[in-house]
Coordinates of N, CA, C and O in Angstrom, one line a residue:
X20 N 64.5 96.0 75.4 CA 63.6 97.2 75.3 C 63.2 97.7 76.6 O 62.9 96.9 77.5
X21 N 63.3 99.1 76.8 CA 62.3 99.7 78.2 C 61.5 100.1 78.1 O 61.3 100.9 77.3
X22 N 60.8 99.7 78.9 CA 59.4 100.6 79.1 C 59.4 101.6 79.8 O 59.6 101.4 80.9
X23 N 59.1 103.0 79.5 CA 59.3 104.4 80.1 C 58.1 104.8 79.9 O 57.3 104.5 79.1
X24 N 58.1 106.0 81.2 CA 57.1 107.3 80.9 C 57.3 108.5 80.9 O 57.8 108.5 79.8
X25 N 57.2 109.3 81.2 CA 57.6 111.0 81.2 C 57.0 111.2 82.3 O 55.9 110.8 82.2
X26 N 57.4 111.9 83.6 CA 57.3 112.8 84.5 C 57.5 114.4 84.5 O 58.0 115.0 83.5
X27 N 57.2 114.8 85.5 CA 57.5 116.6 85.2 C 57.0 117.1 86.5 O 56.2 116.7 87.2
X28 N 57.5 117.9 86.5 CA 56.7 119.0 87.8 C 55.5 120.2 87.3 O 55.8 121.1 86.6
X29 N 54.4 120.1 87.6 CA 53.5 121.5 87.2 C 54.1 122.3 87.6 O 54.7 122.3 88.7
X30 N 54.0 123.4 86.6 CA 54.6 124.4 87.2 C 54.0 125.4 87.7 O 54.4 126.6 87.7
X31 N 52.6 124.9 88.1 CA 51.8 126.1 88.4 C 51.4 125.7 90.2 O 50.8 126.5 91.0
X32 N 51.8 124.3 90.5 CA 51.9 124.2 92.1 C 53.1 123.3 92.4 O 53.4 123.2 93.5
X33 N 53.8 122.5 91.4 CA 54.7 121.8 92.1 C 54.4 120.4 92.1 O 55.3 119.6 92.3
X34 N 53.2 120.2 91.9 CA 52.8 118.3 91.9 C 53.4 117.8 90.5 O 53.4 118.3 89.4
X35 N 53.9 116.2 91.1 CA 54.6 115.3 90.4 C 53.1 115.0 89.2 O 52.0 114.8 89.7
X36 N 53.5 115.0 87.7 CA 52.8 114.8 86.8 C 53.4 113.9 85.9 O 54.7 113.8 85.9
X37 N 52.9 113.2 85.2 CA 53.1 111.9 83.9 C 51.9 112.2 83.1 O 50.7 112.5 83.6
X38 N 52.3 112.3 81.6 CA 52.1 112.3 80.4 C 51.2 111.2 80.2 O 51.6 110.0 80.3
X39 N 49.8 111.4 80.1 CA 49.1 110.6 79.6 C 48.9 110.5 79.0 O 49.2 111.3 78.1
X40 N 47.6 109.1 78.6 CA 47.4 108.5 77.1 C 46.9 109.9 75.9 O 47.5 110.3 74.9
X41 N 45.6 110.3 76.7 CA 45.2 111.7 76.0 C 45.9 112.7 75.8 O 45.4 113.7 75.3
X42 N 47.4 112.5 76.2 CA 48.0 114.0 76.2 C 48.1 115.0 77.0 O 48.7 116.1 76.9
X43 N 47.5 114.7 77.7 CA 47.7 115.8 79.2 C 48.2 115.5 80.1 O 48.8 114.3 80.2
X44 N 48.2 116.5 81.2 CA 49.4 116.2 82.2 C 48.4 115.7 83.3 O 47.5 116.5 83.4
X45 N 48.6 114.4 84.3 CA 48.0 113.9 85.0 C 48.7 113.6 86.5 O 49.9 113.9 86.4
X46 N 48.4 113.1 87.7 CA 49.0 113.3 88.7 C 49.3 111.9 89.4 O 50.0 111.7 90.4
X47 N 48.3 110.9 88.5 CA 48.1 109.9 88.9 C 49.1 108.7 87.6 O 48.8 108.3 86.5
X48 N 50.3 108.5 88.4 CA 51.0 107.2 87.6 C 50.4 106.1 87.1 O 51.1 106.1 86.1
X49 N 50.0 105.5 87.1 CA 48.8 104.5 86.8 C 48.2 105.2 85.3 O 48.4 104.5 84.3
X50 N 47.8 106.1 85.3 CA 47.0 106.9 83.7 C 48.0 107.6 83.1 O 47.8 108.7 82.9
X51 N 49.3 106.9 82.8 CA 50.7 107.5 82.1 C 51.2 106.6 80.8 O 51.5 105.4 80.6
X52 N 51.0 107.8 80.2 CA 51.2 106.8 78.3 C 52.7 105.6 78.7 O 53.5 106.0 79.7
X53 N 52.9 104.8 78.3 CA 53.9 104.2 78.6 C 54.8 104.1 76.9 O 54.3 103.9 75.7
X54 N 55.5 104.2 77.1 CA 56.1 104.1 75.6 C 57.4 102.9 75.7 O 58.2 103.0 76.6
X55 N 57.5 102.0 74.9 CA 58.5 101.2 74.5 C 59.4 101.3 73.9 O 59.1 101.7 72.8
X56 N 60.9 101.0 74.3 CA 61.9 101.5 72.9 C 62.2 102.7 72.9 O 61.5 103.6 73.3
X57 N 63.2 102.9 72.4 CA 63.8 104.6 72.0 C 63.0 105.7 71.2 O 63.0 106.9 71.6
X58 N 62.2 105.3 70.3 CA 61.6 106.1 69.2 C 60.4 106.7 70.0 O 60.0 107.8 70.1
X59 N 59.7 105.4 70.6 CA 58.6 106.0 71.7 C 59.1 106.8 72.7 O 58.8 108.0 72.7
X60 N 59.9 106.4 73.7 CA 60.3 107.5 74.9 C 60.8 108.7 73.8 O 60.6 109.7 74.4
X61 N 61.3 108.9 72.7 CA 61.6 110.3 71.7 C 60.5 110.7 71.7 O 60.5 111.8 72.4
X62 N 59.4 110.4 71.3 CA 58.3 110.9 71.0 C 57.8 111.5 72.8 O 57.6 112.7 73.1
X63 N 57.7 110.7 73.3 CA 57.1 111.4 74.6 C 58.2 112.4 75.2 O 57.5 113.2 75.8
X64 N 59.0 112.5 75.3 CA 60.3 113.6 75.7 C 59.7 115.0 74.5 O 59.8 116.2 74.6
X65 N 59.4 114.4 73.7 CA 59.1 115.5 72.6 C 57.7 116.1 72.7 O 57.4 117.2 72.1
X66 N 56.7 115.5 73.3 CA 55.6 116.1 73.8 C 55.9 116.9 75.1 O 55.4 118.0 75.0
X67 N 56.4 116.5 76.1 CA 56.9 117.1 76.8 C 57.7 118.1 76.7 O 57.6 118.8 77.7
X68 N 58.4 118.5 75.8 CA 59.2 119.8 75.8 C 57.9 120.6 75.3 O 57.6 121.7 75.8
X69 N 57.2 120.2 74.6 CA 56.4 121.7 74.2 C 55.3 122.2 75.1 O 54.5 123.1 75.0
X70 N 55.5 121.0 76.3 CA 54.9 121.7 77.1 C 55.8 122.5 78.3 O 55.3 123.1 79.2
X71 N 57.1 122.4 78.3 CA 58.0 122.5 78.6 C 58.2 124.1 78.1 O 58.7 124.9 78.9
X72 N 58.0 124.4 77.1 CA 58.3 125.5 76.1 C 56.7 126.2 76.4 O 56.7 127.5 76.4
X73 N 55.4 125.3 76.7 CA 54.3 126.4 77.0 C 54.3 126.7 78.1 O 53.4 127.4 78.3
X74 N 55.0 126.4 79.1 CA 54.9 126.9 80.6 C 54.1 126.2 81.4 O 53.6 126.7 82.4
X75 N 54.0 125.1 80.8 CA 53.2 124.5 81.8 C 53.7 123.3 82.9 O 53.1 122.9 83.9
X76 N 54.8 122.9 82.4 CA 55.7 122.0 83.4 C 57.0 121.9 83.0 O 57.4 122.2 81.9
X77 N 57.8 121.4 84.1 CA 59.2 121.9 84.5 C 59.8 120.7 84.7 O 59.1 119.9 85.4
X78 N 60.9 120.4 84.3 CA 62.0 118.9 84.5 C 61.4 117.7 84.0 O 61.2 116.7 84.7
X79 N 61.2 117.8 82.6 CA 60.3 116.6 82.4 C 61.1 116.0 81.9 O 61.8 116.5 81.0
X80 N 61.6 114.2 82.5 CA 62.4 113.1 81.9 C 61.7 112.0 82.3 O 60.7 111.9 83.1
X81 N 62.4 110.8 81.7 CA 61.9 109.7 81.9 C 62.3 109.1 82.6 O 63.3 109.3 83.2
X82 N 61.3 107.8 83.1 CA 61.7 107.2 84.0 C 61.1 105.5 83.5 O 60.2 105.2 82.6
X83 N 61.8 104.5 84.4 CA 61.7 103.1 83.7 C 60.4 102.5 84.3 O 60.4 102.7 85.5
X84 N 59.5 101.9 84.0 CA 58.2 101.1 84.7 C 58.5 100.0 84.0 O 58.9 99.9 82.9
X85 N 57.9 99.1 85.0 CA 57.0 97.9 84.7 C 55.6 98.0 84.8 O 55.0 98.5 85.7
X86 N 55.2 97.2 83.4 CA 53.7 97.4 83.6 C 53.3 95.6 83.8 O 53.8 94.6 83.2
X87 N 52.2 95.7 85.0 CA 52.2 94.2 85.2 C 50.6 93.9 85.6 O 50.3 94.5 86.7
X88 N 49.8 93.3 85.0 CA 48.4 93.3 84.3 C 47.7 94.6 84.4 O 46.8 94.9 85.3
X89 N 48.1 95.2 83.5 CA 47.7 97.0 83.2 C 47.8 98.0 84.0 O 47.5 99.2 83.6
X90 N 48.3 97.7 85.3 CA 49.4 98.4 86.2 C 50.6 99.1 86.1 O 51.7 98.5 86.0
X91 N 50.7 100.6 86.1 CA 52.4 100.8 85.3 C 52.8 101.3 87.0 O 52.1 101.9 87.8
X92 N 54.0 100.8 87.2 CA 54.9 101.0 88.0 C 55.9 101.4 88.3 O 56.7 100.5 88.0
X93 N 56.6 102.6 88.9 CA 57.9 102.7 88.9 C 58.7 101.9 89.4 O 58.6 101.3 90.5
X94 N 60.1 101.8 88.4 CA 60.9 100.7 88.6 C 61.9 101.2 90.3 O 62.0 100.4 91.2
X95 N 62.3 102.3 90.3 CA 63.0 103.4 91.3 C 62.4 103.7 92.3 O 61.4 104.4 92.2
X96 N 62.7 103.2 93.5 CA 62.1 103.6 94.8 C 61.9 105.2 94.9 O 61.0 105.7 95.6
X97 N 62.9 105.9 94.2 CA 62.7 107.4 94.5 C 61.7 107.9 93.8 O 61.1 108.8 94.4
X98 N 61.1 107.4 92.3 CA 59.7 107.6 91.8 C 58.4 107.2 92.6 O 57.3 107.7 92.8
X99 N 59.0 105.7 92.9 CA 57.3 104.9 93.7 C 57.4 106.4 95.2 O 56.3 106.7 95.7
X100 N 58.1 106.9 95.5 CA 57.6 107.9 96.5 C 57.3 109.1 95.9 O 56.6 110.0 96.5
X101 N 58.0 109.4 94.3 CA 57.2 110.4 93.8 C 56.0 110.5 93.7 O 55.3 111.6 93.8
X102 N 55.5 109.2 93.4 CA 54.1 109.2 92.9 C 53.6 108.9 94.3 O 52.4 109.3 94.2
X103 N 53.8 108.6 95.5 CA 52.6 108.3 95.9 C 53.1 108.8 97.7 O 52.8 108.0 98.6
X104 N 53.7 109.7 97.9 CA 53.9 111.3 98.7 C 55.0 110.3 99.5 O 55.7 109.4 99.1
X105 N 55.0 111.1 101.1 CA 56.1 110.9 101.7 C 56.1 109.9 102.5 O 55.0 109.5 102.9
X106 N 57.2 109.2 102.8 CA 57.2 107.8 103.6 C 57.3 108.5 105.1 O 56.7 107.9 105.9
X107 N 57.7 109.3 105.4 CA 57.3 109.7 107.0 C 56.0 110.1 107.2 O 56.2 110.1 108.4
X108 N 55.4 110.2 107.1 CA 53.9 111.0 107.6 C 52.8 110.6 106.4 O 52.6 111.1 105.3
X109 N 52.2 109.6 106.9 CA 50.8 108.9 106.0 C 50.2 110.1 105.5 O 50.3 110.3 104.3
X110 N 49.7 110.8 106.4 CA 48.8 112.2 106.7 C 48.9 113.0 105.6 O 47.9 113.6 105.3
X111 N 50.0 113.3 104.9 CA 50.3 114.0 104.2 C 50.6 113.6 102.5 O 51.1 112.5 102.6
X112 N 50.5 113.9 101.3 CA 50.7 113.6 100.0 C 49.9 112.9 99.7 O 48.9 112.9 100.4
X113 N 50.0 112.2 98.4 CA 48.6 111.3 97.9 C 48.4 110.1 98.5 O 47.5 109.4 98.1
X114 N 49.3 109.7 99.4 CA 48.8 108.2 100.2 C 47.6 109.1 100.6 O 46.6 108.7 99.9
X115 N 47.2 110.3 101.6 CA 46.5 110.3 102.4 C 44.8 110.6 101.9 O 43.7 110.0 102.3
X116 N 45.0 111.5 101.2 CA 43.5 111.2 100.2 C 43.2 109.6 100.2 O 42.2 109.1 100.8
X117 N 44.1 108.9 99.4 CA 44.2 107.4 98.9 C 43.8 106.6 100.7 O 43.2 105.6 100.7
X118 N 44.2 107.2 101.7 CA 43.8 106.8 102.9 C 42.3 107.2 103.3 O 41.7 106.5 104.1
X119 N 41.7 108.2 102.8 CA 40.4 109.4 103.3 C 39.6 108.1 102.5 O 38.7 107.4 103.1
X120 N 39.8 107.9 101.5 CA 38.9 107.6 100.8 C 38.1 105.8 100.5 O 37.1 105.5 99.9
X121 N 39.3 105.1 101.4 CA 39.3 104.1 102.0 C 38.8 103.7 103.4 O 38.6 102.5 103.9
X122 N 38.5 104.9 104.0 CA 38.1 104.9 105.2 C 36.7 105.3 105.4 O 36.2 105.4 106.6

């Protein structure tokens, strides 16, 4: 069985979004419905198109996590830098808030 979530681009600035538990589009991987199995990742690909169809986000597919004590994580190095900005420059993407706010 995999564990997946749905990703997408907003399409109203461009930031990396996941499908959360409530149904909305969120920015933070960690607060991303996780679905198990085929029938679930259907279901979430299928909430996603109709937002997909309201214009509100753009390329929405799945992607594989582990979730490990209520932690969801991407399994793909190219997501773990979706979600959490650019490996050159700290300064920049959600590391650096995630840095501001720590300091």
């Amino acid at each position: 069985m995999t564990t997946q979530i749905v990703t997408a681009n907003r399409l109203d600035d461009g930031a990396v979004v996941y499908l959360s538990a409530d149904g909305r589009w969120t920015e933070t991987v960690g607060c991303a419905r996780v679905g198990n199995g085929s029938d679930e990742a259907e279901d979430l690909l299928a909430i996603a198109g109709h937002a997909v169809a309201d214009g509100l986000i753009v390329e929405a597919y799945l992607i594989p996590v582990t979730v490990e004590n209520g932690v969801v994580c991407p399994v793909h190095i190219k997501e773990v830098i979706r979600a959490n900005g650019p490996t050159t420059r700290l300064d920049l993407g959600k590391q650096a808030s995630t840095q501001t706010a720590a300091a």
